[in-house]
Amino acid sequence: MEYILINSYPNYVEAHIARGVLEEEGIHCWLRDENTVTIDPILTNAVGGIKLMVEKSQAQRAANLLADLRKEHKASVACPQCGSHNIEQVSTPRKAINWLSSLLTFFLGDYAMAIDKVNHCFDCGHEFPGEKEPGD
Ligand SMILES: [Zn+2]
């Protein structure tokens, strides 16, 4: 079987949610560079994140499912300031001064916290903390 890159993710949690959704639909997929990113978060940008690889003949269906997933997530988040759903979640790698705390967090087992998440509202510019993904 031939696999192609369909999306990439800055962290383990998002990559696994996406893979779970596709697998539930019977789509063959796997995560590339997962070990690199999980062992050394600093390398995440260098390798371009965790890559979701999908079997070529199922790629179009997978793309549709991932688009639905993003839409669902978007609809569930509203700006606390203006109520808009025009929200995009952005990842903010911690500043150098927080590197040690990221490292500690990593060794304590909660790797997902190594990258800060904020929701950015495109209507009023307000930024607020990212919500936990469903299932956490
Ligand atoms: Zn807003």
mmCIF file of C-alpha atoms and ligand atoms in Angstrom:
data_model
loop_
_atom_site.group_PDB
_atom_site.id
_atom_site.type_symbol
_atom_site.label_atom_id
_atom_site.label_comp_id
_atom_site.label_asym_id
_atom_site.label_seq_id
_atom_site.Cartn_x
_atom_site.Cartn_y
_atom_site.Cartn_z
ATOM 1 C CA MET A 1 0.000 0.000 0.000
ATOM 2 C CA GLU A 2 1.134 3.526 -0.712
ATOM 3 C CA TYR A 3 0.779 6.213 1.956
ATOM 4 C CA ILE A 4 0.731 9.948 1.421
ATOM 5 C CA LEU A 5 1.034 12.898 3.812
ATOM 6 C CA ILE A 6 -2.382 14.372 4.540
ATOM 7 C CA ASN A 7 -1.707 16.704 7.473
ATOM 8 C CA SER A 8 0.861 17.506 10.140
ATOM 9 C CA TYR A 9 0.387 18.370 13.793
ATOM 10 C CA PRO A 10 2.515 20.325 16.284
ATOM 11 C CA ASN A 11 1.870 17.853 19.059
ATOM 12 C CA TYR A 12 1.056 14.296 19.977
ATOM 13 C CA VAL A 13 -2.477 14.975 21.286
ATOM 14 C CA GLU A 14 -3.880 16.513 18.091
ATOM 15 C CA ALA A 15 -2.178 13.919 15.918
ATOM 16 C CA HIS A 16 -3.710 11.085 17.921
ATOM 17 C CA ILE A 17 -7.195 12.601 17.885
ATOM 18 C CA ALA A 18 -7.039 12.867 14.080
ATOM 19 C CA ARG A 19 -5.686 9.350 13.696
ATOM 20 C CA GLY A 20 -8.437 8.022 16.000
ATOM 21 C CA VAL A 21 -11.149 9.681 13.913
ATOM 22 C CA LEU A 22 -9.799 8.187 10.685
ATOM 23 C CA GLU A 23 -9.328 4.727 12.168
ATOM 24 C CA GLU A 24 -12.924 4.695 13.394
ATOM 25 C CA GLU A 25 -13.925 5.166 9.758
ATOM 26 C CA GLY A 26 -11.755 2.239 8.713
ATOM 27 C CA ILE A 27 -9.075 4.346 7.069
ATOM 28 C CA HIS A 28 -5.527 2.997 7.144
ATOM 29 C CA CYS A 29 -3.192 5.601 8.602
ATOM 30 C CA TRP A 30 -0.110 6.042 10.759
ATOM 31 C CA LEU A 31 1.945 8.820 12.337
ATOM 32 C CA ARG A 32 5.376 9.654 10.975
ATOM 33 C CA ASP A 33 8.055 11.309 13.128
ATOM 34 C CA GLU A 34 5.932 10.678 16.198
ATOM 35 C CA ASN A 35 8.924 9.403 18.151
ATOM 36 C CA THR A 36 11.172 12.294 17.176
ATOM 37 C CA VAL A 37 8.609 14.857 18.269
ATOM 38 C CA THR A 38 7.625 13.063 21.470
ATOM 39 C CA ILE A 39 11.187 12.421 22.640
ATOM 40 C CA ASP A 40 12.446 15.893 21.789
ATOM 41 C CA PRO A 41 9.762 18.614 21.521
ATOM 42 C CA ILE A 42 12.478 21.082 20.522
ATOM 43 C CA LEU A 43 12.881 19.142 17.283
ATOM 44 C CA THR A 44 9.188 19.480 16.441
ATOM 45 C CA ASN A 45 9.712 22.506 14.235
ATOM 46 C CA ALA A 46 12.826 21.012 12.674
ATOM 47 C CA VAL A 47 11.010 17.907 11.424
ATOM 48 C CA GLY A 48 7.769 19.765 10.652
ATOM 49 C CA GLY A 49 5.579 18.215 13.331
ATOM 50 C CA ILE A 50 3.967 14.799 13.511
ATOM 51 C CA LYS A 51 2.823 13.754 10.049
ATOM 52 C CA LEU A 52 -0.420 11.925 9.477
ATOM 53 C CA MET A 53 0.078 9.439 6.644
ATOM 54 C CA VAL A 54 -2.976 8.003 4.897
ATOM 55 C CA GLU A 55 -3.361 5.191 2.399
ATOM 56 C CA LYS A 56 -3.492 6.844 -1.003
ATOM 57 C CA SER A 57 -6.855 5.525 -2.230
ATOM 58 C CA GLN A 58 -8.517 6.724 1.014
ATOM 59 C CA ALA A 59 -6.874 10.153 1.114
ATOM 60 C CA GLN A 60 -9.844 12.114 -0.243
ATOM 61 C CA ARG A 61 -12.242 10.608 2.294
ATOM 62 C CA ALA A 62 -9.717 11.228 5.044
ATOM 63 C CA ALA A 63 -9.370 14.874 4.005
ATOM 64 C CA ASN A 64 -13.156 15.300 4.189
ATOM 65 C CA LEU A 65 -13.298 13.730 7.653
ATOM 66 C CA LEU A 66 -10.518 15.994 8.921
ATOM 67 C CA ALA A 67 -12.288 19.045 7.481
ATOM 68 C CA ASP A 68 -15.470 18.010 9.342
ATOM 69 C CA LEU A 69 -13.459 17.578 12.520
ATOM 70 C CA ARG A 70 -12.096 21.114 12.226
ATOM 71 C CA LYS A 71 -15.559 22.517 11.507
ATOM 72 C CA GLU A 72 -17.040 20.744 14.529
ATOM 73 C CA HIS A 73 -14.290 22.058 16.732
ATOM 74 C CA LYS A 74 -14.768 25.563 15.403
ATOM 75 C CA ALA A 75 -18.506 25.510 16.025
ATOM 76 C CA SER A 76 -17.964 24.435 19.629
ATOM 77 C CA VAL A 77 -15.765 27.432 20.482
ATOM 78 C CA ALA A 78 -17.125 30.956 20.826
ATOM 79 C CA CYS A 79 -15.267 34.148 21.621
ATOM 80 C CA PRO A 80 -16.044 35.204 25.230
ATOM 81 C CA GLN A 81 -15.745 38.838 24.191
ATOM 82 C CA CYS A 82 -17.934 39.084 21.065
ATOM 83 C CA GLY A 83 -19.489 35.605 20.724
ATOM 84 C CA SER A 84 -18.017 35.019 17.262
ATOM 85 C CA HIS A 85 -17.292 31.504 16.008
ATOM 86 C CA ASN A 86 -14.590 32.848 13.737
ATOM 87 C CA ILE A 87 -11.944 31.323 15.998
ATOM 88 C CA GLU A 88 -8.711 29.621 15.127
ATOM 89 C CA GLN A 89 -6.673 27.718 17.655
ATOM 90 C CA VAL A 90 -2.985 28.566 17.498
ATOM 91 C CA SER A 91 -0.060 26.929 19.208
ATOM 92 C CA THR A 92 2.456 29.110 20.941
ATOM 93 C CA PRO A 93 5.700 27.386 21.811
ATOM 94 C CA ARG A 94 6.804 28.500 25.245
ATOM 95 C CA LYS A 95 9.412 31.172 25.546
ATOM 96 C CA ALA A 96 13.008 30.244 26.348
ATOM 97 C CA ILE A 97 12.562 31.284 29.960
ATOM 98 C CA ASN A 98 9.933 28.575 30.334
ATOM 99 C CA TRP A 99 12.064 25.887 28.760
ATOM 100 C CA LEU A 100 12.910 24.328 32.099
ATOM 101 C CA SER A 101 9.270 24.113 33.130
ATOM 102 C CA SER A 102 8.440 22.570 29.741
ATOM 103 C CA LEU A 103 11.151 20.013 30.345
ATOM 104 C CA LEU A 104 9.829 19.250 33.814
ATOM 105 C CA THR A 105 6.310 18.954 32.473
ATOM 106 C CA PHE A 106 7.595 16.607 29.824
ATOM 107 C CA PHE A 107 9.284 14.353 32.370
ATOM 108 C CA LEU A 108 6.198 14.411 34.557
ATOM 109 C CA GLY A 109 4.397 12.811 31.635
ATOM 110 C CA ASP A 110 2.144 15.568 30.373
ATOM 111 C CA TYR A 111 3.868 16.324 27.114
ATOM 112 C CA ALA A 112 0.798 18.080 25.696
ATOM 113 C CA MET A 113 1.453 21.009 27.996
ATOM 114 C CA ALA A 114 4.820 21.768 26.378
ATOM 115 C CA ILE A 115 3.016 23.896 23.822
ATOM 116 C CA ASP A 116 0.611 26.608 24.922
ATOM 117 C CA LYS A 117 -2.691 26.794 23.092
ATOM 118 C CA VAL A 118 -4.638 29.970 22.552
ATOM 119 C CA ASN A 119 -7.798 30.688 20.599
ATOM 120 C CA HIS A 120 -7.574 33.743 18.419
ATOM 121 C CA CYS A 121 -10.774 35.590 17.442
ATOM 122 C CA PHE A 122 -10.600 37.024 13.921
ATOM 123 C CA ASP A 123 -13.540 39.358 14.529
ATOM 124 C CA CYS A 124 -12.339 41.300 17.565
ATOM 125 C CA GLY A 125 -8.743 40.087 17.936
ATOM 126 C CA HIS A 126 -9.349 38.747 21.453
ATOM 127 C CA GLU A 127 -7.173 35.820 22.538
ATOM 128 C CA PHE A 128 -8.200 33.357 25.197
ATOM 129 C CA PRO A 129 -6.855 30.015 26.461
ATOM 130 C CA GLY A 130 -7.429 26.998 24.238
ATOM 131 C CA GLU A 131 -9.991 24.503 25.412
ATOM 132 C CA LYS A 132 -9.094 20.968 26.276
ATOM 133 C CA GLU A 133 -9.740 18.535 23.467
ATOM 134 C CA PRO A 134 -12.752 16.254 23.987
ATOM 135 C CA GLY A 135 -11.741 13.037 25.736
ATOM 136 C CA ASP A 136 -9.041 14.569 27.935
HETATM 137 ZN ZN ZN B 1 -14.187 38.114 19.426
#
